[in-house]
Structure formats: C-alpha cells, structure tokens
Coordinates of C-alpha atoms in Angstrom, one line a residue:
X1440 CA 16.3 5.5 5.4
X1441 CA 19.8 3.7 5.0
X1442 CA 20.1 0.7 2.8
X1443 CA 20.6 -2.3 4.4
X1444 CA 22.4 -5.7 3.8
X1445 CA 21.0 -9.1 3.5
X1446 CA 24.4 -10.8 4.9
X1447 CA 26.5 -8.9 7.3
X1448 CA 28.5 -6.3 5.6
X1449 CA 32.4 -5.3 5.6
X1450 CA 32.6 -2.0 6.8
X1451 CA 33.1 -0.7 2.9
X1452 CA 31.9 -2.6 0.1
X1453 CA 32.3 -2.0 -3.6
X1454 CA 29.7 -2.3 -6.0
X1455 CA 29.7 -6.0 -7.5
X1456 CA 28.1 -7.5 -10.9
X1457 CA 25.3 -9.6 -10.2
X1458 CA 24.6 -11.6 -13.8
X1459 CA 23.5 -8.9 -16.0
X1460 CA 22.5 -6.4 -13.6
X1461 CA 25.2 -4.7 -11.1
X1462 CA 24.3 -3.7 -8.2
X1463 CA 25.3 -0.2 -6.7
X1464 CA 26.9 -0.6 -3.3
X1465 CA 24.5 1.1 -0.7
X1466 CA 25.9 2.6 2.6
X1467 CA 27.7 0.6 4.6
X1468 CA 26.1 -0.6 8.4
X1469 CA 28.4 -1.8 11.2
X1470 CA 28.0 -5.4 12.1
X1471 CA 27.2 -4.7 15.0
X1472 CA 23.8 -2.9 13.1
X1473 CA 23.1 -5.7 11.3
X1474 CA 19.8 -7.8 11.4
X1475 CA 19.0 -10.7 9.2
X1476 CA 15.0 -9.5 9.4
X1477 CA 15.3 -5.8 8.4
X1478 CA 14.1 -5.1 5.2
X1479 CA 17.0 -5.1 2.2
X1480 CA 17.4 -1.8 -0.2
X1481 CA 19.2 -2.1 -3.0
X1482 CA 19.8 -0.2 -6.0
X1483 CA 20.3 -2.5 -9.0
X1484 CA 21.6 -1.2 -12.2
X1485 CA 19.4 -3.3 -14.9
X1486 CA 19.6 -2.5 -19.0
X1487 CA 20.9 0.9 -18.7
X1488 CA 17.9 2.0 -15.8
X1489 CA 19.5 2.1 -12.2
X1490 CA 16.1 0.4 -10.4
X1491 CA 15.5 0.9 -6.7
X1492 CA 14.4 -2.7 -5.2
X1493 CA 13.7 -3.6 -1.3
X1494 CA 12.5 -6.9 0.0
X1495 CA 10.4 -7.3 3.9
X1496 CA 9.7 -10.5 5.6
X1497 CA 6.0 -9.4 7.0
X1498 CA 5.9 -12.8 8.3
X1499 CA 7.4 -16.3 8.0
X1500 CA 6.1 -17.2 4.9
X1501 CA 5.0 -13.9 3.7
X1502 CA 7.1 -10.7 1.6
X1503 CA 6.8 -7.5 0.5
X1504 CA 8.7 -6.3 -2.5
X1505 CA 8.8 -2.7 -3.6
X1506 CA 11.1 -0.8 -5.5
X1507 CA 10.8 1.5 -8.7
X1508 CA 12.6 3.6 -11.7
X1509 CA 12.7 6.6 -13.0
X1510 CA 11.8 7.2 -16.7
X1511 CA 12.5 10.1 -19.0
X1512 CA 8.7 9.9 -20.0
X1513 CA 5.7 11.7 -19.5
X1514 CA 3.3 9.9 -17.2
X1515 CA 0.7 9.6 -19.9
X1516 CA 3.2 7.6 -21.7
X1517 CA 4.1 5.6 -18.6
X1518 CA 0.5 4.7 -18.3
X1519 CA -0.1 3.6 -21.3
X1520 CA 3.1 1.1 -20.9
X1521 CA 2.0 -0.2 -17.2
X1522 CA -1.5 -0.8 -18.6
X1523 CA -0.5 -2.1 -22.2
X1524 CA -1.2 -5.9 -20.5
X1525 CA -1.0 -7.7 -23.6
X1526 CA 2.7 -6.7 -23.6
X1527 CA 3.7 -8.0 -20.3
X1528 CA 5.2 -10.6 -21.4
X1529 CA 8.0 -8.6 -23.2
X1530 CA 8.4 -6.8 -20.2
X1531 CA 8.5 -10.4 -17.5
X1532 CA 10.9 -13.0 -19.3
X1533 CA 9.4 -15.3 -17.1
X1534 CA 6.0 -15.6 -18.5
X1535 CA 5.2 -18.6 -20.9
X1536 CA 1.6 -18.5 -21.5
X1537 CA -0.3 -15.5 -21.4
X1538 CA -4.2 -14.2 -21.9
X1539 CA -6.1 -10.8 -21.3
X1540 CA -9.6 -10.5 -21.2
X1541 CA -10.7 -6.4 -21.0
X1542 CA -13.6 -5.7 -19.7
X1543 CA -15.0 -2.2 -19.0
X1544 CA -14.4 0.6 -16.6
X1545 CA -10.5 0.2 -16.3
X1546 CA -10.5 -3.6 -15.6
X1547 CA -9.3 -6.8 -17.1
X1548 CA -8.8 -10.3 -16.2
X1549 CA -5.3 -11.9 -16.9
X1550 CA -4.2 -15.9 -16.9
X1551 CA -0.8 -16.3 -17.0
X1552 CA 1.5 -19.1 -16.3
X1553 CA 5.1 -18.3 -14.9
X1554 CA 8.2 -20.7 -15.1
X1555 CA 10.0 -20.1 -11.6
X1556 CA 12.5 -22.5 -12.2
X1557 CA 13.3 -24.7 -15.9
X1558 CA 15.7 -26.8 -13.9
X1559 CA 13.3 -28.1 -11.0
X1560 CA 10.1 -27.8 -13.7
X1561 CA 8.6 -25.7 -11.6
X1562 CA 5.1 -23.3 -12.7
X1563 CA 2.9 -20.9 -10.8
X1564 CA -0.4 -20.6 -13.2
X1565 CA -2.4 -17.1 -11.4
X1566 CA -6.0 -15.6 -12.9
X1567 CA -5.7 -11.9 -12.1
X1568 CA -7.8 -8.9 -11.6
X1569 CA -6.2 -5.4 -13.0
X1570 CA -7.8 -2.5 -11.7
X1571 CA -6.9 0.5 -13.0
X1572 CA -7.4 3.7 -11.2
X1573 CA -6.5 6.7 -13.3
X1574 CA -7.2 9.6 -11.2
X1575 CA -4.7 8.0 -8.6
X1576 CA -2.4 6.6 -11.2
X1577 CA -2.1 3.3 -10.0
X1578 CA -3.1 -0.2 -11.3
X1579 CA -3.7 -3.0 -9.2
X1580 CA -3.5 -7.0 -10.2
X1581 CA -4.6 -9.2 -7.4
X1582 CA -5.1 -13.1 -7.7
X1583 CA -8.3 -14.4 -8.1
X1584 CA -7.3 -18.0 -8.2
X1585 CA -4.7 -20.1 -9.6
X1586 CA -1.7 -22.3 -7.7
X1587 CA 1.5 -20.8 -6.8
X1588 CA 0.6 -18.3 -4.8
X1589 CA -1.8 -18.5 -2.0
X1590 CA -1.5 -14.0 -2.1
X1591 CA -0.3 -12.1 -4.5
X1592 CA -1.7 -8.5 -4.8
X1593 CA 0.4 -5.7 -6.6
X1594 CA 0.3 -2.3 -7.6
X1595 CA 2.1 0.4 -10.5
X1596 CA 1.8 3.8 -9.1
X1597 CA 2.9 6.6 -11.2
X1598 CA 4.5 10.0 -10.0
X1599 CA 5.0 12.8 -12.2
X1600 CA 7.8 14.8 -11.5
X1601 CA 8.8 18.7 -12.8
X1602 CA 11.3 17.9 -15.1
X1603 CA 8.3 15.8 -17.2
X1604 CA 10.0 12.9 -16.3
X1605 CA 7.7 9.9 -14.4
X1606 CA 8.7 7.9 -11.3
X1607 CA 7.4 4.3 -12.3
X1608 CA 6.7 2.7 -8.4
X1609 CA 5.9 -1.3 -7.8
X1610 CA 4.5 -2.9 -4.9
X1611 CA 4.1 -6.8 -4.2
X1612 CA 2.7 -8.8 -1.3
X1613 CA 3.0 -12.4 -1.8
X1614 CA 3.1 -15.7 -0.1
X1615 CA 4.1 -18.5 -2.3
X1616 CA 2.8 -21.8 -2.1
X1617 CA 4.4 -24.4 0.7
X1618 CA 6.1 -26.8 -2.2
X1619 CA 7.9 -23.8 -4.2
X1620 CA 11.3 -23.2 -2.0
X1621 CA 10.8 -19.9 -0.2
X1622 CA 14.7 -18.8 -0.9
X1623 CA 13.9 -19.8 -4.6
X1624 CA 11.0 -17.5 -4.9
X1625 CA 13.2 -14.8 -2.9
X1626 CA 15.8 -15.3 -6.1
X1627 CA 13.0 -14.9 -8.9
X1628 CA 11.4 -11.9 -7.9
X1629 CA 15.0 -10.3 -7.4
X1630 CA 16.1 -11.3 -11.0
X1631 CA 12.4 -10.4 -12.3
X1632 CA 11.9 -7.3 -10.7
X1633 CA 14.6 -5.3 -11.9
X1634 CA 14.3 -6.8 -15.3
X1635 CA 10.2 -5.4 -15.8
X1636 CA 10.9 -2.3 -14.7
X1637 CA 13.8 -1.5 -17.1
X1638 CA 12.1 -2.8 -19.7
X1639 CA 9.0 -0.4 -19.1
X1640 CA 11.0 2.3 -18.7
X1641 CA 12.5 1.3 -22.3
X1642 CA 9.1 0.9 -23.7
X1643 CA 7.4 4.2 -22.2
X1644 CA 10.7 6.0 -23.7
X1645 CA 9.7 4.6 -27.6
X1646 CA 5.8 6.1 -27.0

C-alpha cells in the first residue's frame, strides 16, 4: 500500500531528520489524494535499524499503532529478547518504575509507570497481563487496570524469514485517558516506538 502523509505533501519530498531518528521519505501522494484520516506509514531510521511505523484513527479517541524491524537474528533469539520483560525498560526510555511477576504457562503480570511528559508532570501507571504464545510466536500485554489508558492491548509477533534473519512486528490499540492531550500521546508513541524496536533488535543481535 502507498505510504501516506500526515500533512499534505509537496509533490517530492526529501527525507528530513527528526531528533535522532530520520525519517525515509515515503512516496509522494498528490494533494488532491490527501486525507487527514488515512492511516500514516512511515519508515523511520532509529539507532542504525530503519523501523517501519503506521498510525490509524479507529475512532475519535481511539488509535492503532503498528509497525516493525527486521533483525539479523534467529527467531529463537528474538524471542527470548521480546519476552526478556525484566529488560524492558532498557528497551522503553520512558519507563520509570518497573515490576514483573512470572507466573506459569507463558504468563506474567507487569506494573509499570510511564513518564509521558517531564515538562507537564504527566504519568500513566498500567498492571499488565503478557501472554505469550509460542507456537504462534506472539506475545500479548493487555491492561488489567491502572490510569492512563482506558485500553491498551498489544502484541510482538515474530516472522522467521529464509535468510535466518527475524521480522520483529508490533501492534497497539490504545485509547488514552481524557486529561492526557490526545496529540501529546500521538508524539510519545511516535518517539517511543521506533526507539523499542531498535533497541530489541540491538539486544536479539548480542544473544
């Protein structure tokens, strides 16, 4: 599917830094193509991993993130990165407090508190439930309870390809709570994103 703009487009646009990340210029849409409401594909180059990302609106309040990066890893290695929980916070600069509880048969429960913004003191504290489902290769963390978010449900899915290398994919449905600025939230998971995908792929690399 073509990748498509968040603000209308010139009809050629060169790739642009964004921070640390740069972002490769996807092909360009006529204005007269454009819609404010169709979903935005990027490909953002993040600590030396180009990562895809694409953002929906499923509803007013409501998005859909998804996106993913390829690692030169195999996919046992991958796994053991995605499900390595205890680590995420080397992997999500975001996080500031942090606790797993593992229970059996592929599961855990994870608290976690999440700074979305040092300059408006702004936290989302979420108890989540990882699944993990090796036989599909995925892992799912969905909120139990916490403030924040009134949804948030996620899932790693792994995809071994021929060369022995692993496509790392990540899915998000959220709805943020009514006080946390929806275009704020919007900025956060694009800087965030990126950022814990790269820094998998870095990890599953040293296995």
């Amino acid at each position: 599917a073509p990748l498509l703009w968040d603000a209308p487009p010139p009809a050629l646009r060169p790739a642009r830094a964004d921070g640390a990340a740069m972002v490769l210029a996807p092909s360009a849409r006529g204005l007269g193509d454009w819609n404010p409401f169709a979903p935005r594909a990027e490909r953002i180059r993040e600590g030396g991993c180009e990562v895809d990302f694409r953002m929906e609106i499923v509803h007013l309040t409501k998005r859909r993130v998804s996106g993913g990066v390829a690692i030169a890893a195999p996919a046992a290695d991958v796994w053991r990165a995605v499900t390595s929980y205890e680590r995420f916070p080397d992997f999500i600069p975001s996080i500031i407090s942090h606790d797993v509880r593992r229970g059996g048969a592929g599961r855990a429960v994870i608290d976690q508190v999440l700074q979305l913004s040092r300059r408006l003191n702004m936290r989302s504290q979420m108890t989540l439930e990882a699944v993990e489902s090796p036989d599909a290769r995925s892992v799912t963390l969905r909120r139990v309870s916490g403030h924040g978010f009134l949804e948030f449900e996620g899932q790693y899915s792994l995809s071994p390809r021929p060369d022995g290398s692993t496509y790392l994919g990540y899915s998000v449905e959220l709805v943020p709570c009514p006080i946390f600025p929806l275009p704020l939230v919007e900025q956060k998971i694009r800087k965030e994103v990126p950022k814990m995908l790269a820094a998998m792929s870095r990890y599953a690399r040293r296995l």
